[in-house]
Short mmCIF file of C-alpha atoms and ligand atoms in Angstrom, two decimals:
data_model
loop_
_atom_site.label_atom_id
_atom_site.label_comp_id
_atom_site.label_asym_id
_atom_site.label_seq_id
_atom_site.Cartn_x
_atom_site.Cartn_y
_atom_site.Cartn_z
CA MET A 1 -134.97 100.47 -117.41
CA THR A 2 -132.78 101.24 -120.35
CA GLN A 3 -135.44 100.89 -123.03
CA ASP A 4 -137.66 103.43 -121.23
CA LEU A 5 -134.88 106.00 -121.31
CA PHE A 6 -134.97 105.80 -125.07
CA GLY A 7 -138.71 106.32 -125.26
CA ASP A 8 -140.09 105.22 -128.59
CA MET A 9 -136.76 104.98 -130.38
CA THR A 10 -136.41 101.53 -131.81
CA ASP A 11 -133.14 101.85 -133.72
CA ASP A 12 -131.06 98.82 -132.82
CA ARG A 13 -127.87 100.68 -132.00
CA ARG A 14 -129.57 103.15 -129.69
CA THR A 15 -131.32 100.44 -127.73
CA GLY A 16 -127.97 98.69 -127.48
CA ARG A 17 -129.07 95.57 -129.30
CA GLU A 18 -126.41 93.44 -131.04
CA LEU A 19 -127.04 90.19 -132.83
CA LEU A 20 -124.32 87.68 -131.84
CA CYS A 21 -125.63 85.18 -134.37
CA ALA A 22 -129.05 83.92 -135.39
CA ASP A 23 -131.20 83.56 -132.25
CA ALA A 24 -128.65 85.12 -129.85
CA VAL A 25 -129.08 88.77 -128.88
CA LEU A 26 -126.86 90.95 -126.70
CA LEU A 27 -128.79 93.73 -124.94
CA ARG A 28 -126.10 96.19 -123.89
CA GLY A 29 -126.80 97.80 -120.54
CA PHE A 30 -130.18 96.15 -120.12
CA ALA A 31 -129.73 95.59 -116.37
CA THR A 32 -127.64 98.65 -115.48
CA GLN A 33 -130.45 100.63 -113.84
CA ASP A 34 -131.59 97.64 -111.79
CA ALA A 35 -128.09 96.51 -110.84
CA PRO A 36 -128.18 97.68 -107.19
CA ALA A 37 -131.52 95.90 -106.61
CA ILE A 38 -130.30 92.77 -108.42
CA LEU A 39 -127.14 92.67 -106.30
CA GLU A 40 -129.19 93.17 -103.14
CA ALA A 41 -131.34 90.19 -104.17
CA VAL A 42 -128.20 88.14 -104.86
CA ALA A 43 -126.88 88.98 -101.38
CA GLN A 44 -130.18 87.82 -99.84
CA VAL A 45 -130.03 84.55 -101.78
CA ALA A 46 -126.40 84.02 -100.78
CA ALA A 47 -127.22 84.63 -97.10
CA GLN A 48 -129.47 81.52 -97.26
CA ALA A 49 -127.55 79.50 -99.85
CA PRO A 50 -123.90 80.60 -99.75
CA PHE A 51 -121.69 80.65 -102.83
CA ARG A 52 -119.67 77.46 -103.09
CA GLN A 53 -117.18 75.95 -105.53
CA MET A 54 -118.70 72.73 -106.80
CA THR A 55 -116.90 69.65 -108.07
CA THR A 56 -117.18 68.42 -111.66
CA PRO A 57 -118.00 64.77 -112.40
CA GLY A 58 -114.32 64.42 -113.31
CA GLY A 59 -113.29 65.50 -109.81
CA PHE A 60 -112.13 69.07 -110.49
CA ARG A 61 -113.10 71.95 -108.24
CA MET A 62 -114.69 74.71 -110.31
CA SER A 63 -112.96 78.11 -110.13
CA VAL A 64 -116.36 79.83 -110.30
CA ALA A 65 -118.40 79.94 -107.07
CA MET A 66 -122.12 79.26 -107.52
CA THR A 67 -125.48 79.38 -105.85
CA ASN A 68 -129.08 79.22 -107.09
CA CYS A 69 -132.55 80.51 -106.46
CA GLY A 70 -135.93 79.39 -107.70
CA PRO A 71 -137.62 75.98 -107.63
CA LEU A 72 -134.64 74.30 -109.29
CA GLY A 73 -130.90 74.84 -108.98
CA TRP A 74 -128.06 73.60 -111.16
CA VAL A 75 -125.56 71.43 -109.29
CA THR A 76 -122.54 69.31 -110.08
CA ASP A 77 -120.68 66.70 -108.06
CA ARG A 78 -119.00 63.35 -108.70
CA ARG A 79 -122.40 61.93 -109.71
CA GLY A 80 -122.85 64.38 -112.57
CA TYR A 81 -124.52 67.63 -113.66
CA ARG A 82 -128.23 68.05 -112.90
CA TYR A 83 -130.98 70.25 -111.56
CA ALA A 84 -132.04 69.71 -107.96
CA SER A 85 -134.85 71.21 -105.88
CA ARG A 86 -132.69 71.33 -102.75
CA ASP A 87 -129.36 72.86 -101.92
CA PRO A 88 -127.07 69.86 -101.32
CA VAL A 89 -125.09 71.84 -98.71
CA SER A 90 -128.07 72.53 -96.41
CA ASP A 91 -130.63 70.05 -97.80
CA LEU A 92 -133.10 72.96 -97.78
CA PRO A 93 -135.07 74.09 -100.85
CA TRP A 94 -133.23 76.79 -102.82
CA PRO A 95 -134.31 80.32 -101.85
CA ALA A 96 -137.32 81.60 -103.81
CA MET A 97 -136.49 83.60 -106.93
CA PRO A 98 -136.80 87.27 -105.94
CA GLU A 99 -139.43 89.14 -107.97
CA VAL A 100 -136.83 91.63 -109.24
CA LEU A 101 -134.91 88.74 -110.85
CA GLN A 102 -137.96 86.95 -112.28
CA SER A 103 -139.22 90.17 -113.84
CA LEU A 104 -135.80 91.10 -115.23
CA ALA A 105 -135.45 87.74 -116.97
CA GLN A 106 -138.94 87.92 -118.44
CA ARG A 107 -138.40 91.43 -119.77
CA ALA A 108 -135.05 90.52 -121.32
CA ALA A 109 -136.54 87.44 -122.98
CA ALA A 110 -139.46 89.46 -124.34
CA GLN A 111 -137.05 92.07 -125.76
CA ALA A 112 -135.39 89.27 -127.67
CA GLY A 113 -138.67 87.90 -129.00
CA PHE A 114 -139.33 85.17 -126.42
CA ASP A 115 -142.67 86.08 -124.85
CA TYR A 116 -144.02 84.15 -121.84
CA PHE A 117 -140.59 82.97 -120.62
CA MET A 118 -141.19 81.52 -117.13
CA PRO A 119 -137.80 80.61 -115.66
CA ASP A 120 -137.80 78.18 -112.75
CA ALA A 121 -134.02 78.13 -112.25
CA CYS A 122 -131.60 80.98 -111.66
CA LEU A 123 -127.94 80.00 -111.43
CA ILE A 124 -125.72 82.70 -109.94
CA ASN A 125 -122.03 82.55 -110.83
CA ARG A 126 -119.38 84.55 -108.98
CA TYR A 127 -115.97 85.00 -110.64
CA GLU A 128 -112.94 86.29 -108.82
CA PRO A 129 -109.80 87.23 -110.76
CA GLY A 130 -108.45 84.14 -112.52
CA ALA A 131 -111.77 82.28 -112.42
CA ARG A 132 -112.93 80.94 -115.78
CA MET A 133 -115.57 78.77 -117.38
CA SER A 134 -114.30 76.36 -119.98
CA LEU A 135 -116.18 75.79 -123.23
CA HIS A 136 -119.43 73.95 -122.59
CA GLN A 137 -122.95 73.46 -123.88
CA ASP A 138 -125.98 74.06 -121.68
CA LYS A 139 -127.83 70.82 -122.19
CA ASP A 140 -129.09 69.75 -118.77
CA GLU A 141 -132.53 71.28 -119.45
CA PRO A 142 -135.37 69.15 -120.86
CA ASP A 143 -136.70 71.64 -123.45
CA PHE A 144 -134.21 73.33 -125.80
CA SER A 145 -136.99 75.43 -127.33
CA GLN A 146 -136.81 77.51 -124.12
CA PRO A 147 -134.25 80.33 -124.19
CA ILE A 148 -131.57 81.20 -121.64
CA VAL A 149 -131.24 84.72 -120.26
CA SER A 150 -127.81 85.73 -118.96
CA ILE A 151 -127.07 88.93 -116.99
CA SER A 152 -123.53 90.19 -116.33
CA LEU A 153 -122.67 92.51 -113.44
CA GLY A 154 -119.45 93.93 -112.06
CA LEU A 155 -116.08 93.31 -113.66
CA PRO A 156 -115.97 92.78 -117.42
CA ALA A 157 -115.32 89.37 -118.92
CA ILE A 158 -114.55 87.92 -122.33
CA PHE A 159 -117.36 85.62 -123.43
CA LEU A 160 -116.30 82.88 -125.84
CA PHE A 161 -119.08 82.15 -128.24
CA GLY A 162 -118.45 79.06 -130.32
CA GLY A 163 -120.39 76.86 -132.65
CA LEU A 164 -122.28 73.61 -132.33
CA ARG A 165 -119.06 71.58 -132.30
CA ARG A 166 -116.40 72.02 -129.63
CA GLU A 167 -113.78 72.48 -132.38
CA ASP A 168 -115.56 75.51 -133.90
CA LYS A 169 -113.44 78.59 -133.31
CA PRO A 170 -115.23 80.85 -130.81
CA LEU A 171 -115.92 84.56 -131.17
CA ARG A 172 -114.59 86.67 -128.30
CA MET A 173 -117.18 89.10 -127.00
CA PRO A 174 -116.66 91.44 -124.03
CA LEU A 175 -119.56 91.29 -121.55
CA LEU A 176 -119.80 94.42 -119.42
CA HIS A 177 -121.67 95.46 -116.31
CA GLY A 178 -125.40 95.47 -117.09
CA ASP A 179 -125.25 93.46 -120.30
CA ALA A 180 -127.89 90.82 -120.99
CA VAL A 181 -127.60 87.96 -123.47
CA VAL A 182 -130.67 86.06 -124.59
CA TRP A 183 -130.26 83.00 -126.69
CA GLY A 184 -132.41 80.20 -127.87
CA GLY A 185 -133.54 78.50 -131.04
CA SER A 186 -130.68 77.56 -133.33
CA ALA A 187 -128.11 79.07 -130.91
CA ARG A 188 -129.31 77.13 -127.88
CA LEU A 189 -126.64 74.40 -128.02
CA ARG A 190 -123.66 76.51 -129.04
CA TYR A 191 -120.47 76.00 -127.08
CA HIS A 192 -119.51 78.96 -124.90
CA GLY A 193 -117.26 79.92 -122.01
CA ILE A 194 -115.54 82.73 -120.11
CA THR A 195 -111.78 83.46 -120.27
CA PRO A 196 -109.93 83.93 -116.93
CA LEU A 197 -111.24 87.06 -115.23
CA LYS A 198 -108.82 89.98 -115.16
CA GLN A 199 -108.03 91.81 -111.91
CA GLY A 200 -110.02 94.95 -111.33
CA SER A 201 -112.45 96.74 -109.11
CA HIS A 202 -116.04 97.66 -109.81
CA PRO A 203 -117.95 100.17 -107.69
CA LEU A 204 -120.90 97.80 -107.14
CA THR A 205 -119.23 94.39 -106.87
CA GLY A 206 -115.66 95.09 -105.82
CA ASP A 207 -113.17 92.64 -107.24
CA CYS A 208 -115.58 90.21 -108.86
CA ARG A 209 -118.03 89.50 -111.66
CA VAL A 210 -121.51 88.19 -110.99
CA ASN A 211 -123.43 86.38 -113.73
CA LEU A 212 -127.02 85.20 -113.48
CA THR A 213 -128.48 82.70 -115.92
CA PHE A 214 -132.21 82.03 -116.03
CA ARG A 215 -133.64 78.85 -117.44
CA LYS A 216 -136.75 76.74 -117.67
CA ALA A 217 -135.39 73.51 -116.24
CA SER A 218 -138.54 71.42 -115.85
C1 MD6 B 1 -121.08 83.39 -117.66
N1 MD6 B 1 -122.47 81.93 -118.87
O1 MD6 B 1 -121.45 84.31 -118.38
C2 MD6 B 1 -121.34 81.99 -118.05
N2 MD6 B 1 -124.73 79.74 -120.47
O2 MD6 B 1 -120.48 83.57 -116.62
C3 MD6 B 1 -122.95 80.79 -119.37
O3 MD6 B 1 -122.42 79.72 -119.20
C4 MD6 B 1 -124.14 80.88 -120.18
O4 MD6 B 1 -124.09 83.25 -120.39
C5 MD6 B 1 -125.82 79.74 -121.21
C6 MD6 B 1 -126.38 80.88 -121.70
C7 MD6 B 1 -125.80 82.07 -121.43
C8 MD6 B 1 -124.66 82.09 -120.65
FE1 FE B 2 -123.53 78.07 -120.07
#
């Protein structure tokens, strides 16, 4: 783990900590060491619950392919956005959240000042070149006092980090392989998105970006 490499040094720049805004922290390289194990866990999840492009309530097919693990998974279809305990494709429960993922999310949250984070939902997003995520708020969870932990692997992406109103001009922040973002509190309902992924190749993921977001959804 990155913080162990730096021993007792707590200087923010050395530990790769950047404050995006109040209550949103970027932990550069937090997951780099664990990336092979994380990607192995993602492959195991996807073997049981394959990546699929879901449909928005408005009838559009998302460019990002998604799957989930843990007791709850985020889904969208013509009926709306929600959390569900079963994969609608197979009607089976989502795969259990692998320990390596659970522990990673808890450690990232604790680094950002959220102790005792117990995620019960892990949404896994896979972006191929051209895939994007338009500006949105994460508001399908019942308790906005709980943070969200986001891990980026593979190809880099530009994260759009807006305000509490859709019209607020977003910051553009590159998210690189191994980066973690933890946000909560006053940042929890900020609009955010991902610009269309650029072509490229990453040694661990090939031509894609994988993003994991951990939430308490019950
Ligand atoms: C992504 N992330 O990074 C999309 N949502 O691919 C999100 O939509 C997101 O990174 C809530 C909190 C953190 C995130
Ligand atoms: Fe989001």
